[in-house]
mmCIF file of C-alpha atoms and ligand atoms in Angstrom:
data_model
loop_
_atom_site.group_PDB
_atom_site.id
_atom_site.type_symbol
_atom_site.label_atom_id
_atom_site.label_comp_id
_atom_site.label_asym_id
_atom_site.label_seq_id
_atom_site.Cartn_x
_atom_site.Cartn_y
_atom_site.Cartn_z
ATOM 1 C CA MET A 7 0.000 0.000 0.000
ATOM 2 C CA SER A 8 1.131 3.503 -0.801
ATOM 3 C CA ASN A 9 2.820 5.229 2.118
ATOM 4 C CA LYS A 10 2.861 8.630 0.458
ATOM 5 C CA ASN A 11 0.008 10.765 1.735
ATOM 6 C CA TRP A 12 -1.588 13.693 0.043
ATOM 7 C CA PRO A 13 -1.044 16.750 2.229
ATOM 8 C CA LEU A 14 -3.796 18.050 4.515
ATOM 9 C CA TRP A 15 -5.559 21.331 3.725
ATOM 10 C CA GLU A 16 -7.865 23.520 5.780
ATOM 11 C CA VAL A 17 -10.974 24.848 4.067
ATOM 12 C CA PHE A 18 -12.558 28.263 4.723
ATOM 13 C CA ILE A 19 -15.894 29.185 3.226
ATOM 14 C CA ARG A 20 -17.741 32.457 2.777
ATOM 15 C CA SER A 21 -21.378 31.432 2.874
ATOM 16 C CA LYS A 22 -22.605 34.615 1.211
ATOM 17 C CA SER A 23 -21.082 37.902 0.218
ATOM 18 C CA GLY A 24 -20.754 40.293 3.128
ATOM 19 C CA LEU A 25 -19.798 37.541 5.586
ATOM 20 C CA HIS A 26 -16.386 36.345 6.751
ATOM 21 C CA HIS A 27 -14.807 33.160 5.509
ATOM 22 C CA LEU A 28 -15.249 30.581 8.252
ATOM 23 C CA HIS A 29 -13.368 27.356 8.842
ATOM 24 C CA ALA A 30 -15.466 24.524 7.402
ATOM 25 C CA GLY A 31 -13.173 21.528 7.815
ATOM 26 C CA SER A 32 -10.197 19.890 6.189
ATOM 27 C CA LEU A 33 -9.336 17.492 3.396
ATOM 28 C CA HIS A 34 -6.442 15.796 1.661
ATOM 29 C CA ALA A 35 -5.366 16.870 -1.813
ATOM 30 C CA ALA A 36 -2.247 16.574 -3.931
ATOM 31 C CA ASP A 37 -2.121 20.277 -4.800
ATOM 32 C CA ALA A 38 -3.986 23.571 -4.432
ATOM 33 C CA ASP A 39 -6.200 23.121 -7.501
ATOM 34 C CA MET A 40 -7.339 19.730 -6.313
ATOM 35 C CA ALA A 41 -7.869 21.067 -2.801
ATOM 36 C CA LEU A 42 -10.179 23.755 -4.182
ATOM 37 C CA ALA A 43 -12.114 21.339 -6.371
ATOM 38 C CA ASN A 44 -12.493 18.834 -3.536
ATOM 39 C CA ALA A 45 -13.522 21.573 -1.116
ATOM 40 C CA ARG A 46 -16.243 22.603 -3.537
ATOM 41 C CA ASP A 47 -17.450 19.019 -3.902
ATOM 42 C CA VAL A 48 -17.313 18.180 -0.226
ATOM 43 C CA TYR A 49 -18.295 21.383 1.542
ATOM 44 C CA THR A 50 -20.563 23.266 -0.869
ATOM 45 C CA ARG A 51 -22.788 20.605 -2.422
ATOM 46 C CA ARG A 52 -25.886 22.485 -1.224
ATOM 47 C CA ASN A 53 -24.935 26.078 -2.054
ATOM 48 C CA GLU A 54 -23.170 26.550 1.274
ATOM 49 C CA GLY A 55 -20.630 28.935 -0.210
ATOM 50 C CA VAL A 56 -19.801 31.689 -2.689
ATOM 51 C CA SER A 57 -16.062 31.743 -2.031
ATOM 52 C CA ILE A 58 -13.531 29.190 -0.816
ATOM 53 C CA TRP A 59 -10.036 29.557 0.613
ATOM 54 C CA VAL A 60 -7.779 26.563 1.055
ATOM 55 C CA VAL A 61 -4.490 26.615 2.904
ATOM 56 C CA GLU A 62 -2.123 23.768 3.650
ATOM 57 C CA SER A 63 -2.570 22.863 7.307
ATOM 58 C CA LYS A 64 1.178 22.941 7.961
ATOM 59 C CA ASN A 65 1.187 26.668 7.127
ATOM 60 C CA ILE A 66 -1.206 27.576 9.912
ATOM 61 C CA VAL A 67 0.443 28.983 13.027
ATOM 62 C CA ALA A 68 -1.485 28.694 16.260
ATOM 63 C CA ASN A 69 -0.958 29.699 19.873
ATOM 64 C CA ASP A 70 -0.315 27.024 22.445
ATOM 65 C CA PRO A 71 -3.613 26.256 24.251
ATOM 66 C CA SER A 72 -1.785 25.145 27.408
ATOM 67 C CA LYS A 73 -0.418 28.697 27.673
ATOM 68 C CA SER A 74 -3.567 30.468 26.612
ATOM 69 C CA GLU A 75 -4.116 32.065 30.004
ATOM 70 C CA GLU A 76 -0.860 34.051 29.834
ATOM 71 C CA PHE A 77 -1.334 34.617 26.139
ATOM 72 C CA PHE A 78 -4.713 36.305 26.463
ATOM 73 C CA GLU A 79 -3.984 37.842 29.870
ATOM 74 C CA PRO A 80 -3.333 41.409 28.566
ATOM 75 C CA ALA A 81 -7.020 41.800 27.673
ATOM 76 C CA SER A 82 -8.524 40.412 30.843
ATOM 77 C CA ASP A 83 -8.193 43.453 33.130
ATOM 78 C CA LYS A 84 -9.101 46.183 30.660
ATOM 79 C CA VAL A 85 -12.764 46.699 31.391
ATOM 80 C CA TYR A 86 -12.474 50.315 30.234
ATOM 81 C CA ARG A 87 -12.409 48.998 26.663
ATOM 82 C CA HIS A 88 -16.097 48.172 26.946
ATOM 83 C CA PRO A 89 -18.901 50.735 26.687
ATOM 84 C CA THR A 90 -20.568 49.437 29.843
ATOM 85 C CA PHE A 91 -17.582 50.732 31.865
ATOM 86 C CA TYR A 92 -18.868 54.290 31.401
ATOM 87 C CA GLU A 93 -21.938 55.416 33.313
ATOM 88 C CA MET A 94 -24.471 57.500 31.458
ATOM 89 C CA PRO A 95 -27.516 59.229 32.950
ATOM 90 C CA ASP A 96 -30.832 57.461 32.263
ATOM 91 C CA GLU A 97 -32.490 60.526 30.754
ATOM 92 C CA LEU A 98 -29.924 60.599 27.955
ATOM 93 C CA SER A 99 -30.663 58.724 24.729
ATOM 94 C CA HIS A 100 -28.810 57.808 21.525
ATOM 95 C CA ILE A 101 -25.538 57.300 23.354
ATOM 96 C CA MET B 83 -5.345 13.868 39.661
ATOM 97 C CA ASP B 84 -2.733 16.215 38.230
ATOM 98 C CA ALA B 85 -3.278 19.810 37.148
ATOM 99 C CA PHE B 86 -3.864 18.925 33.482
ATOM 100 C CA GLU B 87 -6.469 16.355 34.339
ATOM 101 C CA LYS B 88 -8.244 18.823 36.617
ATOM 102 C CA VAL B 89 -8.518 21.334 33.767
ATOM 103 C CA PHE B 90 -9.851 18.582 31.493
ATOM 104 C CA GLU B 91 -12.451 17.449 34.027
ATOM 105 C CA ALA B 92 -13.480 21.042 34.721
ATOM 106 C CA LYS B 93 -14.081 21.603 31.022
ATOM 107 C CA LEU B 94 -16.265 18.506 30.776
ATOM 108 C CA GLU B 95 -18.163 19.618 33.861
ATOM 109 C CA ALA B 96 -18.741 23.100 32.392
ATOM 110 C CA GLU B 97 -19.898 21.607 29.066
ATOM 111 C CA GLU B 98 -16.937 23.191 27.286
ATOM 112 C CA LYS B 99 -15.625 21.321 24.255
ATOM 113 C CA ILE B 100 -12.243 19.632 24.257
ATOM 114 C CA GLU B 101 -10.252 20.819 21.257
ATOM 115 C CA PRO B 102 -7.421 19.043 19.392
ATOM 116 C CA LYS B 103 -4.438 20.668 21.104
ATOM 117 C CA ASP B 104 -5.937 20.647 24.593
ATOM 118 C CA TRP B 105 -4.498 18.185 27.040
ATOM 119 C CA MET B 106 -6.624 15.032 27.254
ATOM 120 C CA PRO B 107 -6.189 11.639 28.929
ATOM 121 C CA GLU B 108 -4.577 9.097 26.628
ATOM 122 C CA LYS B 109 -7.572 6.779 27.054
ATOM 123 C CA TYR B 110 -9.969 9.523 25.998
ATOM 124 C CA ARG B 111 -7.876 10.089 22.871
ATOM 125 C CA LYS B 112 -7.727 6.363 22.081
ATOM 126 C CA THR B 113 -11.452 5.900 22.648
ATOM 127 C CA LEU B 114 -12.213 8.765 20.302
ATOM 128 C CA ILE B 115 -9.860 7.514 17.603
ATOM 129 C CA ARG B 116 -11.489 4.097 17.791
ATOM 130 C CA GLN B 117 -15.052 5.427 17.796
ATOM 131 C CA ILE B 118 -14.599 8.143 15.159
ATOM 132 C CA SER B 119 -12.677 5.885 12.802
ATOM 133 C CA GLN B 120 -15.275 3.109 13.142
ATOM 134 C CA HIS B 121 -17.894 5.696 12.380
ATOM 135 C CA ALA B 122 -15.923 6.884 9.325
ATOM 136 C CA HIS B 123 -15.472 3.305 8.096
ATOM 137 C CA SER B 124 -19.226 2.753 8.465
ATOM 138 C CA GLU B 125 -19.946 5.735 6.226
ATOM 139 C CA ILE B 126 -17.775 4.502 3.371
ATOM 140 C CA VAL B 127 -18.602 0.806 3.682
ATOM 141 C CA GLY B 128 -22.230 1.939 3.841
ATOM 142 C CA MET B 129 -21.881 3.222 0.292
ATOM 143 C CA LEU B 130 -21.526 -0.345 -0.992
ATOM 144 C CA PRO B 131 -24.954 -1.902 -0.372
ATOM 145 C CA GLU B 132 -26.697 1.153 -1.815
ATOM 146 C CA GLY B 133 -24.228 1.649 -4.646
ATOM 147 C CA ASN B 134 -25.384 -1.799 -5.722
ATOM 148 C CA TRP B 135 -28.706 -0.249 -6.886
ATOM 149 C CA ILE B 136 -27.619 3.028 -8.501
ATOM 150 C CA THR B 137 -27.509 1.623 -12.013
ATOM 151 C CA ARG B 138 -30.828 -0.170 -11.523
ATOM 152 C CA ALA B 139 -32.881 2.571 -9.885
ATOM 153 C CA PRO B 140 -36.423 2.470 -11.308
ATOM 154 C CA SER B 141 -36.499 6.100 -12.490
ATOM 155 C CA LEU B 142 -34.166 9.010 -13.102
ATOM 156 C CA ARG B 143 -35.629 10.792 -10.064
ATOM 157 C CA ARG B 144 -34.759 7.845 -7.833
ATOM 158 C CA LYS B 145 -31.374 7.518 -9.439
ATOM 159 C CA VAL B 146 -30.214 11.112 -8.873
ATOM 160 C CA ALA B 147 -31.486 10.959 -5.288
ATOM 161 C CA LEU B 148 -29.639 7.722 -4.553
ATOM 162 C CA LEU B 149 -26.502 8.978 -6.251
ATOM 163 C CA ALA B 150 -26.615 12.165 -4.163
ATOM 164 C CA LYS B 151 -27.182 10.163 -0.988
ATOM 165 C CA VAL B 152 -24.284 7.804 -1.637
ATOM 166 C CA GLN B 153 -22.072 10.791 -2.445
ATOM 167 C CA ASP B 154 -23.094 12.379 0.862
ATOM 168 C CA GLU B 155 -21.977 9.231 2.673
ATOM 169 C CA ALA B 156 -18.512 9.596 1.098
ATOM 170 C CA GLY B 157 -18.491 13.164 2.421
ATOM 171 C CA HIS B 158 -19.506 11.925 5.875
ATOM 172 C CA GLY B 159 -16.570 9.527 5.799
ATOM 173 C CA LEU B 160 -14.279 12.408 4.911
ATOM 174 C CA TYR B 161 -15.527 14.677 7.727
ATOM 175 C CA LEU B 162 -15.062 11.862 10.207
ATOM 176 C CA TYR B 163 -11.593 10.809 9.053
ATOM 177 C CA SER B 164 -10.631 14.494 9.315
ATOM 178 C CA ALA B 165 -11.998 14.643 12.853
ATOM 179 C CA ALA B 166 -9.993 11.516 13.733
ATOM 180 C CA GLU B 167 -6.848 13.027 12.222
ATOM 181 C CA THR B 168 -7.021 15.965 14.631
ATOM 182 C CA LEU B 169 -6.220 13.396 17.329
ATOM 183 C CA GLY B 170 -2.850 12.675 15.776
ATOM 184 C CA VAL B 171 -3.510 9.641 13.609
ATOM 185 C CA GLU B 172 -3.131 9.518 9.828
ATOM 186 C CA ARG B 173 -6.048 8.686 7.583
ATOM 187 C CA ALA B 174 -3.902 6.219 5.634
ATOM 188 C CA THR B 175 -3.254 4.305 8.860
ATOM 189 C CA LEU B 176 -6.963 4.132 9.630
ATOM 190 C CA LEU B 177 -7.733 2.902 6.120
ATOM 191 C CA ASP B 178 -5.033 0.260 6.428
ATOM 192 C CA GLN B 179 -6.652 -0.945 9.651
ATOM 193 C CA LEU B 180 -9.990 -1.229 7.873
ATOM 194 C CA HIS B 181 -8.530 -3.058 4.888
ATOM 195 C CA GLU B 182 -6.535 -5.452 7.063
ATOM 196 C CA GLY B 183 -9.738 -6.379 8.903
ATOM 197 C CA LYS B 184 -8.459 -4.920 12.183
ATOM 198 C CA ALA B 185 -11.091 -2.188 12.449
ATOM 199 C CA LYS B 186 -14.823 -2.507 12.868
ATOM 200 C CA TYR B 187 -17.634 -0.785 11.058
ATOM 201 C CA SER B 188 -21.377 -0.898 11.593
ATOM 202 C CA SER B 189 -22.636 -4.471 11.174
ATOM 203 C CA ILE B 190 -25.745 -3.331 9.348
ATOM 204 C CA PHE B 191 -23.736 -3.027 6.144
ATOM 205 C CA ASN B 192 -22.964 -6.719 6.178
ATOM 206 C CA TYR B 193 -26.524 -7.477 5.114
ATOM 207 C CA PRO B 194 -27.336 -7.730 1.396
ATOM 208 C CA THR B 195 -29.586 -5.422 -0.634
ATOM 209 C CA VAL B 196 -31.554 -7.960 -2.632
ATOM 210 C CA SER B 197 -34.419 -5.808 -3.911
ATOM 211 C CA TRP B 198 -35.128 -2.184 -4.727
ATOM 212 C CA ALA B 199 -37.344 -1.986 -1.651
ATOM 213 C CA ASP B 200 -34.195 -2.457 0.442
ATOM 214 C CA ILE B 201 -33.080 0.999 -0.666
ATOM 215 C CA GLY B 202 -36.305 2.368 0.771
ATOM 216 C CA ALA B 203 -35.927 0.420 4.014
ATOM 217 C CA ILE B 204 -32.292 1.466 4.419
ATOM 218 C CA GLY B 205 -33.041 5.167 3.994
ATOM 219 C CA TRP B 206 -35.995 4.986 6.337
ATOM 220 C CA LEU B 207 -34.632 2.679 9.049
ATOM 221 C CA VAL B 208 -30.845 2.562 8.767
ATOM 222 C CA ASP B 209 -30.402 6.279 8.183
ATOM 223 C CA GLY B 210 -33.177 6.859 10.709
ATOM 224 C CA ALA B 211 -31.280 4.903 13.362
ATOM 225 C CA ALA B 212 -28.031 6.622 12.386
ATOM 226 C CA ILE B 213 -29.679 10.035 12.735
ATOM 227 C CA MET B 214 -30.846 9.217 16.240
ATOM 228 C CA ASN B 215 -27.318 8.317 17.267
ATOM 229 C CA GLN B 216 -25.754 11.235 15.412
ATOM 230 C CA VAL B 217 -28.104 13.867 16.832
ATOM 231 C CA MET B 218 -26.915 12.738 20.259
ATOM 232 C CA LEU B 219 -23.305 12.966 19.101
ATOM 233 C CA THR B 220 -23.649 16.626 18.043
ATOM 234 C CA ARG B 221 -23.288 17.192 21.795
ATOM 235 C CA ALA B 222 -20.150 15.054 22.128
ATOM 236 C CA SER B 223 -17.432 16.616 24.254
ATOM 237 C CA TYR B 224 -14.778 16.516 21.532
ATOM 238 C CA GLY B 225 -15.179 19.629 19.361
ATOM 239 C CA PRO B 226 -14.191 18.302 15.915
ATOM 240 C CA TYR B 227 -16.401 15.222 16.347
ATOM 241 C CA ALA B 228 -19.388 17.295 17.457
ATOM 242 C CA ARG B 229 -18.946 19.733 14.556
ATOM 243 C CA ALA B 230 -18.684 16.906 12.025
ATOM 244 C CA MET B 231 -21.950 15.545 13.435
ATOM 245 C CA VAL B 232 -23.714 18.870 12.971
ATOM 246 C CA ARG B 233 -22.777 18.887 9.281
ATOM 247 C CA ILE B 234 -23.754 15.254 8.892
ATOM 248 C CA CYS B 235 -27.126 15.641 10.600
ATOM 249 C CA LYS B 236 -28.024 18.510 8.277
ATOM 250 C CA GLU B 237 -27.453 16.192 5.320
ATOM 251 C CA GLU B 238 -29.029 13.060 6.769
ATOM 252 C CA SER B 239 -32.633 14.090 6.868
ATOM 253 C CA PHE B 240 -32.949 13.970 3.097
ATOM 254 C CA HIS B 241 -31.563 10.424 3.222
ATOM 255 C CA GLN B 242 -34.311 9.260 5.503
ATOM 256 C CA ARG B 243 -37.034 11.036 3.587
ATOM 257 C CA GLN B 244 -36.017 9.673 0.202
ATOM 258 C CA GLY B 245 -36.090 6.189 1.740
ATOM 259 C CA TYR B 246 -39.472 6.654 3.322
ATOM 260 C CA GLU B 247 -40.827 8.044 0.067
ATOM 261 C CA ILE B 248 -39.725 4.866 -1.718
ATOM 262 C CA MET B 249 -41.529 2.834 0.965
ATOM 263 C CA MET B 250 -44.678 4.957 0.533
ATOM 264 C CA THR B 251 -44.674 4.487 -3.228
ATOM 265 C CA LEU B 252 -44.259 0.715 -2.913
ATOM 266 C CA SER B 253 -46.837 0.420 -0.134
ATOM 267 C CA ASN B 254 -49.391 2.253 -2.248
ATOM 268 C CA GLY B 255 -48.535 0.236 -5.331
ATOM 269 C CA SER B 256 -49.543 -3.199 -6.591
ATOM 270 C CA GLU B 257 -49.803 -6.255 -4.330
ATOM 271 C CA GLU B 258 -46.323 -7.343 -5.449
ATOM 272 C CA GLN B 259 -44.864 -3.934 -4.656
ATOM 273 C CA LYS B 260 -46.461 -3.906 -1.242
ATOM 274 C CA ALA B 261 -45.085 -7.382 -0.599
ATOM 275 C CA MET B 262 -41.615 -6.145 -1.572
ATOM 276 C CA ALA B 263 -41.884 -3.319 0.950
ATOM 277 C CA GLN B 264 -43.053 -5.719 3.684
ATOM 278 C CA ASP B 265 -40.260 -8.144 2.880
ATOM 279 C CA ALA B 266 -37.678 -5.368 3.131
ATOM 280 C CA LEU B 267 -39.084 -4.254 6.495
ATOM 281 C CA ASP B 268 -39.025 -7.878 7.698
ATOM 282 C CA ARG B 269 -35.350 -8.197 6.867
ATOM 283 C CA TRP B 270 -34.123 -4.752 7.977
ATOM 284 C CA TRP B 271 -36.076 -4.218 11.181
ATOM 285 C CA TRP B 272 -34.005 -6.331 13.571
ATOM 286 C CA PRO B 273 -30.599 -5.438 12.117
ATOM 287 C CA SER B 274 -31.640 -1.764 12.468
ATOM 288 C CA LEU B 275 -32.373 -2.261 16.171
ATOM 289 C CA MET B 276 -28.965 -3.923 16.494
ATOM 290 C CA MET B 277 -27.316 -0.741 15.179
ATOM 291 C CA PHE B 278 -27.578 0.775 18.660
ATOM 292 C CA GLY B 279 -25.126 -1.798 19.941
ATOM 293 C CA PRO B 280 -25.221 -4.321 22.781
ATOM 294 C CA SER B 281 -27.694 -3.900 25.616
ATOM 295 C CA ASP B 282 -26.617 -1.581 28.421
ATOM 296 C CA LYS B 283 -25.707 -4.449 30.720
ATOM 297 C CA GLU B 284 -23.389 -5.951 28.073
ATOM 298 C CA SER B 285 -21.870 -2.744 26.777
ATOM 299 C CA THR B 286 -18.244 -2.485 27.871
ATOM 300 C CA HIS B 287 -17.425 1.050 26.772
ATOM 301 C CA SER B 288 -20.712 2.791 27.502
ATOM 302 C CA ALA B 289 -20.236 3.953 31.094
ATOM 303 C CA GLN B 290 -16.857 5.537 30.422
ATOM 304 C CA SER B 291 -18.091 7.180 27.198
ATOM 305 C CA MET B 292 -21.002 8.686 29.080
ATOM 306 C CA ALA B 293 -18.697 9.942 31.842
ATOM 307 C CA TRP B 294 -16.525 11.590 29.201
ATOM 308 C CA LYS B 295 -19.673 13.020 27.609
ATOM 309 C CA ILE B 296 -18.863 11.441 24.259
ATOM 310 C CA LYS B 297 -22.183 9.608 24.485
ATOM 311 C CA ARG B 298 -25.174 11.234 26.136
ATOM 312 C CA LYS B 299 -27.699 8.418 26.009
ATOM 313 C CA SER B 300 -27.369 4.698 26.579
ATOM 314 C CA ASN B 301 -27.738 2.142 23.772
ATOM 315 C CA ASP B 302 -31.026 0.890 25.174
ATOM 316 C CA ASP B 303 -32.478 4.391 25.554
ATOM 317 C CA LEU B 304 -31.655 5.243 21.950
ATOM 318 C CA ARG B 305 -33.094 1.918 20.778
ATOM 319 C CA GLN B 306 -36.327 2.569 22.655
ATOM 320 C CA GLN B 307 -36.541 6.054 21.148
ATOM 321 C CA PHE B 308 -36.084 4.550 17.684
ATOM 322 C CA VAL B 309 -38.826 1.951 18.213
ATOM 323 C CA ASP B 310 -41.201 4.617 19.518
ATOM 324 C CA VAL B 311 -40.847 6.864 16.474
ATOM 325 C CA SER B 312 -40.756 4.044 13.919
ATOM 326 C CA VAL B 313 -43.960 2.222 14.886
ATOM 327 C CA PRO B 314 -46.365 4.982 13.749
ATOM 328 C CA GLN B 315 -44.319 5.381 10.557
ATOM 329 C CA ALA B 316 -44.738 1.681 9.781
ATOM 330 C CA GLU B 317 -48.450 1.909 10.578
ATOM 331 C CA TYR B 318 -48.808 4.820 8.167
ATOM 332 C CA LEU B 319 -47.308 2.631 5.453
ATOM 333 C CA GLY B 320 -49.744 -0.141 6.330
ATOM 334 C CA LEU B 321 -46.828 -2.480 6.979
ATOM 335 C CA LYS B 322 -46.341 -4.832 9.901
ATOM 336 C CA ILE B 323 -43.208 -4.701 12.041
ATOM 337 C CA PRO B 324 -41.972 -8.308 12.424
ATOM 338 C CA ASP B 325 -42.238 -8.480 16.208
ATOM 339 C CA ASP B 326 -45.144 -10.247 17.971
ATOM 340 C CA LYS B 327 -44.173 -8.724 21.307
ATOM 341 C CA LEU B 328 -44.445 -5.164 20.027
ATOM 342 C CA LYS B 329 -47.104 -3.443 22.123
ATOM 343 C CA TRP B 330 -47.802 0.040 23.490
ATOM 344 C CA ASN B 331 -47.168 0.175 27.218
ATOM 345 C CA GLU B 332 -49.404 2.853 28.681
ATOM 346 C CA GLU B 333 -47.606 2.855 32.002
ATOM 347 C CA ARG B 334 -44.117 3.348 30.599
ATOM 348 C CA GLY B 335 -45.284 5.609 27.798
ATOM 349 C CA HIS B 336 -43.193 3.512 25.391
ATOM 350 C CA TYR B 337 -43.563 0.509 23.146
ATOM 351 C CA ASP B 338 -42.524 -2.827 24.593
ATOM 352 C CA PHE B 339 -40.681 -4.956 22.085
ATOM 353 C CA GLY B 340 -39.193 -8.419 21.732
ATOM 354 C CA GLU B 341 -35.676 -9.569 22.460
ATOM 355 C CA ILE B 342 -32.981 -9.076 19.835
ATOM 356 C CA ASP B 343 -31.277 -12.217 18.577
ATOM 357 C CA TRP B 344 -27.970 -11.464 20.275
ATOM 358 C CA ASP B 345 -26.301 -14.553 18.815
ATOM 359 C CA GLU B 346 -26.865 -13.148 15.359
ATOM 360 C CA PHE B 347 -25.617 -9.752 16.545
ATOM 361 C CA TRP B 348 -22.299 -11.098 17.873
ATOM 362 C CA ASN B 349 -21.922 -13.444 14.956
ATOM 363 C CA VAL B 350 -22.076 -10.641 12.396
ATOM 364 C CA ILE B 351 -19.679 -8.527 14.468
ATOM 365 C CA LYS B 352 -17.241 -11.440 14.510
ATOM 366 C CA GLY B 353 -17.234 -11.412 10.721
ATOM 367 C CA ASN B 354 -19.745 -14.130 9.913
ATOM 368 C CA GLY B 355 -22.525 -11.967 8.472
ATOM 369 C CA PRO B 356 -23.862 -12.584 4.969
ATOM 370 C CA CYS B 357 -21.611 -9.960 3.311
ATOM 371 C CA ASN B 358 -18.607 -9.306 5.585
ATOM 372 C CA GLU B 359 -16.102 -10.754 3.154
ATOM 373 C CA GLU B 360 -17.678 -9.199 0.092
ATOM 374 C CA ARG B 361 -17.714 -5.711 1.648
ATOM 375 C CA LEU B 362 -14.107 -5.827 2.728
ATOM 376 C CA ALA B 363 -12.988 -7.244 -0.598
ATOM 377 C CA ALA B 364 -14.795 -4.436 -2.457
ATOM 378 C CA ARG B 365 -13.118 -1.801 -0.240
ATOM 379 C CA VAL B 366 -9.657 -3.296 -0.714
ATOM 380 C CA LYS B 367 -10.154 -3.574 -4.477
ATOM 381 C CA ALA B 368 -11.264 0.063 -4.764
ATOM 382 C CA HIS B 369 -8.309 1.190 -2.674
ATOM 383 C CA GLU B 370 -5.734 -0.816 -4.591
ATOM 384 C CA GLU B 371 -7.101 0.107 -7.989
ATOM 385 C CA GLY B 372 -7.061 3.765 -6.994
ATOM 386 C CA GLU B 373 -3.425 3.689 -5.967
ATOM 387 C CA TRP B 374 -2.033 4.739 -9.337
ATOM 388 C CA VAL B 375 -4.408 7.721 -9.359
ATOM 389 C CA ARG B 376 -3.216 8.853 -5.941
ATOM 390 C CA ASP B 377 0.420 8.393 -6.950
ATOM 391 C CA ALA B 378 -0.035 10.137 -10.293
ATOM 392 C CA ALA B 379 -1.704 13.151 -8.675
ATOM 393 C CA LEU B 380 1.134 13.426 -6.207
ATOM 394 C CA ALA B 381 3.783 13.074 -8.933
ATOM 395 C CA TYR B 382 2.042 15.760 -10.980
ATOM 396 C CA ALA B 383 1.875 18.090 -7.969
ATOM 397 C CA GLU B 384 5.574 17.552 -7.206
ATOM 398 C CA LYS B 385 6.622 18.157 -10.795
ATOM 399 C CA HIS B 386 4.490 21.274 -10.944
ATOM 400 C CA SER B 387 5.899 22.731 -7.736
ATOM 401 C CA ASN B 388 9.490 22.041 -8.906
ATOM 402 C CA LYS B 389 8.765 23.872 -12.134
ATOM 403 C CA GLN B 390 7.418 26.836 -10.179
ATOM 404 C CA LYS B 391 10.580 26.879 -8.068
ATOM 405 C CA VAL B 392 12.801 26.931 -11.174
ATOM 406 C CA GLU B 393 10.793 29.755 -12.722
ATOM 407 C CA ALA B 394 10.905 31.789 -9.515
HETATM 408 FE FE1 LIG C 1860 -24.006 9.185 6.738
HETATM 409 FE FE1 LIG C 1861 -27.091 8.783 5.451
#
């Protein structure tokens, strides 16, 4: 049996114009053209998309989940970045 | 319990999903690889009994529907192999395990499809049973598995409906057609009930899977749920479910039903079903005959990327 594997690709789909591409899943393909064609056949058989991105999985860089507390720590104590931090009088509107 | 395990347990407790790079107990990982890969194998082996009827579908409408359904099952296999791969195992390895007879798949696909009515019964009952299990699994604790199930469930409901529609057409047809539908129900009913696995008292993995929130309902609970929804559907068709003990139990609010032939169940799992050998042989043949295509595509891709490097 063949021990050479087709590389793994991640598939991102924009479901309709105006929306972000979202991760839909992954697939194996020999090259980018095949990855696109397979992504269309596997993930958009029922008009689920108007645009597809594929990227080889090995090219995705991710943070380490075991260190995610430190990683996201800078945002955790900055309540003043949220509108609810600021008190507005009740009689005021449109603000 | 060490710190990692505490975080893992806390996530399960809080109904948070476990994601691929999160720490997880080795046994949880192994259980998932086994379960997800068996599920994936079932999807692609499941293409075989139905593929048997594509060229002989009685109308173009039935043919495109069956073709689309069988194609969906290939997609389901792909989603599930992908989910398994996030646990650090290669798809090629999983396929090798299937082809070497080391991996299991759902026993239901070891029964033959001898008439067109079987395609109706499979869509109605086999996909119906699969849906019941898969709806539960959309809440599985492992993120990629749960997400694959959401996709799959969206696609499954057409499978069941096209099957039931075939059963309706046959049941409303000539005496011979109605007899075909009844015969298919007679043959597929019990194997469909077996799809939910051994009874709770016999099931070795169930308790742990429920504790890990991979499974949310026991085999027997799912089976009961399936019987309860299927009985009125059979009645609507005017067909008789082949079980003399089947009876509404007012007190329980469920149907009582007869005992499964567990000897048959274990026998088919052990490889002695009517089509075990045929199914595996067909899978191996397809895989081996596709090897040159896989190799050629890879060779083409390599050549192409070398050319791009030279040009750049
Ligand atoms: Fe499926
Ligand atoms: Fe299906």
